[in-house]
Coordinates of C-alpha atoms in Angstrom, one line a residue:
M1364 CA -17.0 -19.7 22.1
N1365 CA -16.0 -17.4 19.2
C1366 CA -18.8 -15.6 17.5
S1367 CA -19.1 -14.9 13.8
W1368 CA -21.3 -11.8 13.7
L1369 CA -22.1 -8.6 15.4
I1370 CA -25.6 -7.1 15.3
L1371 CA -26.4 -3.5 16.4
V1372 CA -30.1 -2.8 17.1
V1373 CA -30.7 1.0 17.5
S1374 CA -33.8 3.2 17.9
L1375 CA -33.6 6.9 18.1
P1376 CA -36.4 9.5 18.8
T1377 CA -37.8 10.9 15.5
R1378 CA -37.0 14.4 16.7
N1379 CA -33.3 13.6 16.9
S1380 CA -32.5 13.8 13.2
A1381 CA -28.9 15.0 13.7
G1382 CA -28.1 12.0 15.9
R1383 CA -29.8 9.6 13.5
M1384 CA -27.8 11.0 10.6
R1385 CA -24.5 10.9 12.6
V1386 CA -25.0 7.2 13.5
W1387 CA -26.1 6.3 9.9
R1388 CA -23.0 7.9 8.5
T1389 CA -20.6 6.2 10.9
L1390 CA -22.2 2.8 10.3
K1391 CA -22.1 3.3 6.5
A1392 CA -18.4 4.2 6.8
L1393 CA -17.9 1.0 8.6
G1394 CA -19.4 -1.0 5.8
C1395 CA -22.3 -2.4 7.8
G1396 CA -24.9 -4.6 6.2
V1397 CA -28.5 -3.5 6.9
L1398 CA -30.9 -6.3 7.9
R1399 CA -33.7 -3.9 8.3
D1400 CA -34.3 -0.3 9.5
G1401 CA -32.2 0.1 12.7
V1402 CA -30.6 -3.4 12.6
Y1403 CA -27.0 -3.5 11.3
L1404 CA -24.7 -6.4 10.7
L1405 CA -20.9 -6.8 10.7
P1406 CA -18.5 -9.7 10.9
Y1407 CA -17.2 -10.1 14.4
R1408 CA -13.9 -8.3 15.0
P1409 CA -12.8 -6.8 18.3
E1410 CA -12.2 -3.3 16.7
F1411 CA -15.8 -3.4 15.2
R1412 CA -17.2 -4.3 18.6
Q1413 CA -15.5 -1.3 20.1
T1414 CA -16.8 1.0 17.4
L1415 CA -20.3 -0.3 17.7
Q1416 CA -20.1 0.2 21.5
L1417 CA -19.3 3.9 21.0
Q1418 CA -22.2 4.2 18.6
A1419 CA -24.5 2.5 21.1
E1420 CA -23.4 5.0 23.8
D1421 CA -24.0 7.8 21.4
V1422 CA -27.5 6.6 20.6
I1423 CA -28.3 6.1 24.4
S1424 CA -27.0 9.6 25.2
G1425 CA -29.3 11.0 22.5
G1426 CA -32.4 9.5 24.1
G1427 CA -32.6 6.3 22.1
S1428 CA -31.9 2.6 22.8
A1429 CA -29.1 0.4 21.5
H1430 CA -28.2 -3.2 21.9
I1431 CA -25.2 -5.2 20.6
L1432 CA -25.7 -8.9 20.0
T1433 CA -23.0 -11.4 19.1
L1434 CA -23.9 -14.7 17.4
N1435 CA -22.9 -17.5 15.1
S1436 CA -24.7 -18.4 11.9
E1437 CA -27.3 -21.3 12.5
N1438 CA -26.2 -23.1 9.4
D1439 CA -24.3 -22.7 6.1
E1440 CA -27.3 -21.2 4.4
Q1441 CA -27.6 -18.4 7.0
Q1442 CA -23.8 -17.8 6.8
A1443 CA -24.0 -17.4 3.1
L1444 CA -27.0 -15.1 3.4
F1445 CA -25.2 -12.9 5.8
E1446 CA -22.1 -12.8 3.7
R1447 CA -24.1 -11.6 0.7
F1448 CA -24.7 -8.4 2.6
F1449 CA -21.0 -7.7 2.0
D1450 CA -20.7 -8.8 -1.6
R1451 CA -18.7 -6.1 -3.3
S1452 CA -18.8 -7.7 -6.8
A1453 CA -20.9 -4.9 -8.3
D1454 CA -18.5 -2.3 -7.1
Y1455 CA -15.5 -4.2 -8.5
T1456 CA -17.3 -4.6 -11.8
R1457 CA -17.8 -0.9 -12.1
L1458 CA -14.2 -0.3 -11.1
I1459 CA -12.9 -2.8 -13.7
E1460 CA -14.9 -1.1 -16.4
E1461 CA -13.4 2.3 -15.4
I1462 CA -9.9 0.7 -15.5
R1463 CA -10.5 -0.7 -19.0
Q1464 CA -11.8 2.6 -20.3
T1465 CA -8.7 4.4 -18.8
A1466 CA -6.5 1.7 -20.4
G1467 CA -8.0 2.4 -23.7
L1468 CA -7.5 6.1 -23.4
S1469 CA -4.1 6.0 -21.7
L1470 CA -2.1 6.0 -25.0
Q1471 CA -4.1 9.0 -26.3
I1472 CA -3.7 11.1 -23.2
E1473 CA -0.8 13.6 -23.6
D1474 CA -1.2 15.3 -20.2
M1475 CA 0.8 13.0 -17.9
G1476 CA -0.4 14.9 -14.8
R1477 CA -4.0 14.2 -15.7
L1478 CA -3.2 10.5 -16.3
Q1479 CA -1.5 10.3 -12.9
K1480 CA -4.5 11.9 -11.2
Q1481 CA -6.8 9.4 -12.9
M1482 CA -4.5 6.4 -11.7
H1483 CA -4.5 7.8 -8.2
R1484 CA -8.2 8.1 -8.2
L1485 CA -8.7 4.5 -9.4
R1486 CA -6.3 3.2 -6.7
K1487 CA -8.1 5.1 -4.0
T1488 CA -11.4 3.7 -5.3
F1489 CA -10.0 0.1 -5.1
E1490 CA -8.7 0.6 -1.6
A1491 CA -12.1 2.0 -0.5
I1492 CA -13.9 -1.1 -1.8
A1493 CA -11.3 -3.5 -0.5
L1494 CA -11.6 -1.9 3.0
H1495 CA -15.1 -3.2 3.3
D1496 CA -14.6 -6.4 1.4
F1497 CA -14.7 -8.6 4.4
F1498 CA -15.1 -11.8 2.4
S1499 CA -12.7 -11.1 -0.6
G1500 CA -12.5 -13.5 -3.5
A1501 CA -12.1 -13.6 -7.2
A1502 CA -13.7 -10.2 -7.9
Q1503 CA -11.1 -8.4 -5.7
E1504 CA -8.2 -10.4 -7.3
Q1505 CA -9.5 -9.5 -10.8
A1506 CA -9.8 -5.9 -10.0
A1507 CA -6.4 -5.9 -8.4
T1508 CA -4.8 -7.5 -11.4
A1509 CA -6.4 -5.2 -13.9
L1510 CA -5.3 -2.1 -11.9
E1511 CA -1.8 -3.4 -11.5
D1512 CA -1.6 -4.1 -15.3
L1513 CA -2.7 -0.5 -16.0
E1514 CA -0.4 0.9 -13.4
H1515 CA 2.5 -0.9 -15.1
A1516 CA 1.6 0.3 -18.5
V1517 CA 1.2 3.9 -17.4
Q1518 CA 4.5 3.7 -15.5
E1519 CA 6.3 2.6 -18.6
R1520 CA 5.0 5.7 -20.4
L1521 CA 5.9 8.0 -17.5
V1522 CA 9.3 6.4 -16.8
P1523 CA 10.4 4.5 -19.9
D1524 CA 13.7 3.5 -18.4
E1525 CA 12.1 1.9 -15.3
P1526 CA 13.7 -1.6 -15.0
H1527 CA 11.8 -4.6 -16.3
A1528 CA 11.7 -7.6 -14.0
V1529 CA 14.0 -10.4 -14.8
Q1530 CA 13.5 -14.1 -14.1
H1531 CA 16.3 -15.7 -12.1
R1532 CA 17.1 -17.1 -8.7
I1533 CA 18.4 -14.5 -6.2
K1534 CA 21.8 -15.6 -4.9
R1535 CA 22.8 -15.1 -1.3
L1536 CA 25.7 -12.6 -1.0
Q1537 CA 27.9 -11.5 1.9
P1538 CA 27.9 -7.8 2.8
Q1539 CA 31.6 -7.8 3.5
D1540 CA 32.3 -8.6 -0.1
Y1541 CA 30.4 -5.3 -1.1
R1542 CA 32.2 -2.7 1.1
H1543 CA 33.8 0.5 0.1
R1544 CA 32.2 0.4 -3.3
I1545 CA 30.7 2.9 -5.8
W1546 CA 27.0 2.3 -6.4
A1547 CA 25.1 3.7 -9.4
T1548 CA 21.5 4.2 -10.2
R1549 CA 19.3 6.5 -12.3
H1550 CA 19.3 10.2 -11.4
R1551 CA 16.3 12.0 -9.7
P1552 CA 15.7 8.9 -7.6
W1553 CA 12.2 8.0 -6.4
I1554 CA 11.0 5.6 -3.7
D1555 CA 12.7 2.3 -4.7
R1556 CA 16.1 3.9 -5.5
L1557 CA 16.1 6.1 -2.4
A1558 CA 15.1 3.2 -0.1
S1559 CA 17.6 1.0 -1.7
A1560 CA 20.4 3.5 -1.4
W1561 CA 19.5 3.9 2.3
L1562 CA 19.5 0.1 2.8
I1563 CA 22.9 -0.2 1.1
R1564 CA 24.5 2.5 3.3
R1565 CA 22.7 1.4 6.5
F1566 CA 23.1 -2.4 6.3
I1567 CA 25.4 -3.4 3.5
D1568 CA 28.1 -0.8 2.7
P1569 CA 28.4 2.0 5.3
E1570 CA 31.0 3.7 3.2
A1571 CA 29.1 3.5 0.0
R1572 CA 29.4 6.3 -2.6
F1573 CA 26.6 6.9 -5.0
I1574 CA 26.6 8.3 -8.5
W1575 CA 23.4 9.3 -10.3
L1576 CA 23.2 8.3 -14.0
K1577 CA 21.3 10.2 -16.6
P1578 CA 21.4 7.5 -19.2
P1579 CA 22.0 4.1 -17.4
A1580 CA 24.4 3.2 -20.2
D1581 CA 26.8 5.7 -18.5
C1582 CA 27.3 3.3 -15.6
P1583 CA 31.0 2.9 -15.0
A1584 CA 32.4 -0.7 -15.2
E1585 CA 33.6 -0.6 -11.6
A1586 CA 30.3 0.6 -10.2
L1587 CA 27.6 -1.6 -8.8
G1588 CA 24.4 -0.6 -10.6
F1589 CA 21.0 -0.9 -9.1
D1590 CA 17.4 -0.4 -10.3
F1591 CA 17.8 -0.2 -14.0
D1592 CA 17.8 -2.8 -16.8
G1593 CA 21.1 -4.6 -16.8
A1594 CA 22.1 -3.5 -13.3
V1595 CA 23.7 -5.9 -10.8
F1596 CA 20.6 -5.5 -8.5
T1597 CA 17.2 -4.8 -10.1
H1598 CA 13.6 -6.1 -10.1
V1599 CA 13.4 -9.9 -10.1
E1600 CA 10.1 -11.5 -10.8
T1601 CA 7.6 -9.8 -8.4
K1602 CA 10.3 -8.2 -6.2
V1603 CA 11.3 -4.6 -6.6
T1604 CA 15.0 -3.7 -6.1
F1605 CA 14.7 -3.0 -2.3
E1606 CA 13.3 -6.4 -1.8
V1607 CA 15.9 -8.0 -4.0
L1608 CA 18.7 -6.4 -1.9
L1609 CA 16.9 -7.7 1.2
A1610 CA 16.9 -11.2 -0.2
S1611 CA 20.5 -11.0 -1.6
F1612 CA 22.1 -10.0 1.7
G1613 CA 20.0 -12.1 4.1
L1614 CA 18.1 -9.3 5.6
T1615 CA 14.6 -10.7 5.2
K1616 CA 14.4 -11.8 8.9
D1617 CA 14.3 -8.2 10.0
T1618 CA 10.6 -7.4 10.5
A1619 CA 11.0 -3.7 10.3
L1620 CA 12.9 -3.9 7.0
N1621 CA 10.2 -6.2 5.6
R1622 CA 7.6 -3.6 6.5
I1623 CA 9.6 -0.9 4.8
G1624 CA 9.9 -3.3 1.8
A1625 CA 6.1 -3.6 1.7
L1626 CA 5.8 0.2 1.6
V1627 CA 8.3 0.5 -1.2
H1628 CA 6.8 -2.3 -3.2
Y1629 CA 3.3 -0.7 -3.0
L1630 CA 4.5 2.8 -4.0
D1631 CA 6.8 1.5 -6.7
A1632 CA 4.8 -1.3 -8.3
G1633 CA 1.3 -1.3 -6.7
G1634 CA -0.3 -4.3 -5.1
I1635 CA -1.3 -4.7 -1.5
P1636 CA -2.1 -1.3 0.1
V1637 CA 0.0 -0.2 3.0
L1638 CA -1.4 2.1 5.7
E1639 CA 1.7 4.4 5.8
A1640 CA 2.1 4.6 2.0
A1641 CA 0.2 7.9 1.5
G1642 CA 2.2 9.7 4.1
L1643 CA 5.6 8.5 2.8
E1644 CA 4.6 9.3 -0.8
M1645 CA 3.7 12.8 0.2
L1646 CA 6.9 13.3 2.2
M1647 CA 9.1 12.1 -0.6
S1648 CA 7.2 14.1 -3.3
G1649 CA 7.8 17.3 -1.3
M1650 CA 11.4 16.5 -0.6
R1651 CA 12.0 15.8 -4.3
Q1652 CA 10.7 19.2 -5.2
R1653 CA 12.7 20.9 -2.5
W1654 CA 16.1 19.2 -3.1
T1655 CA 17.2 19.1 -6.7
D1656 CA 20.7 17.8 -5.8
D1657 CA 20.4 14.0 -5.6
D1658 CA 23.0 13.6 -2.9
E1659 CA 21.1 16.2 -0.8
L1660 CA 17.8 14.4 -1.5
L1661 CA 19.3 11.1 -0.4
A1662 CA 20.7 12.6 2.8
E1663 CA 17.2 13.8 3.7
A1664 CA 15.5 10.6 2.7
E1665 CA 17.9 8.6 4.9
K1666 CA 16.5 10.4 7.9
I1667 CA 12.9 9.5 6.9
F1668 CA 13.8 5.8 6.4
D1669 CA 15.7 5.8 9.7
A1670 CA 12.6 7.1 11.4
F1671 CA 10.4 4.5 9.8
Y1672 CA 12.9 1.7 10.7
Q1673 CA 12.9 2.8 14.3
A1674 CA 9.1 3.1 14.5
F1675 CA 8.7 -0.4 12.9
S1676 CA 11.3 -1.9 15.2
G1677 CA 9.4 -0.6 18.2
T1678 CA 12.6 0.7 19.8
E1679 CA 13.3 4.0 21.5
S1680 CA 16.6 5.9 21.0

């Protein structure tokens, strides 16, 4: 029978203060609820069970005792009581207030670096709360919406020519009709443009040539524009350009491409956090500083996206 809850009961000798603190910090980092001193609660998950087992072994090796219990709630009232130990509403409320304060000040802040750091901190705070929000609901949705709205407003200040999402049905296209073409996008590309260019060359138009526009208005008539207002391929509703290209050319059945799409979406537009996002963002930021020529930057970025694709595909070369 599947169990709903894990309970860890621990007791350590008073003299072992270092071991007591180590266990307490680990259980706090896991987001455990505290039923009483030495009795910790978590929703049942196999990975939590393994982590609690390691803590139990640590406690026993330090001269204490530890027991892990698995159980179901006796009734709805007890289930609700246990779930309240993981209610993160107060944390989300504080975060939403910070987001509102930042939104009120964002138009007054001239230091864009400072504003970006503040946005990064707010996003990290949200991710930390969500990590331990095992029974997410309206509070998480409200905080996520407030944060995304602020991120979009700040992004428009930082990159005023970032494309605005349009509302229309994405038509299915055939890659063979888009071969040996010139593709154009805004210069000094970032995640969505770099990933889209990689996708184009890797899966749509292997002989694609790219030009990098300072003002998007300079896009030649014969070029296929992407990721700017008025481009052939750009944001549609909630999809970023990379995701629009996936849908347009029937590539959405490729699980590895969808995982890259989730990465690109999160780094370009916010939303659901993705584990690998911080690493990719750091890599791209460093590469963008090192390679000032956009063709060279794309050549290096293609290696990164190739590696992500292979890793997500689970294949070996």
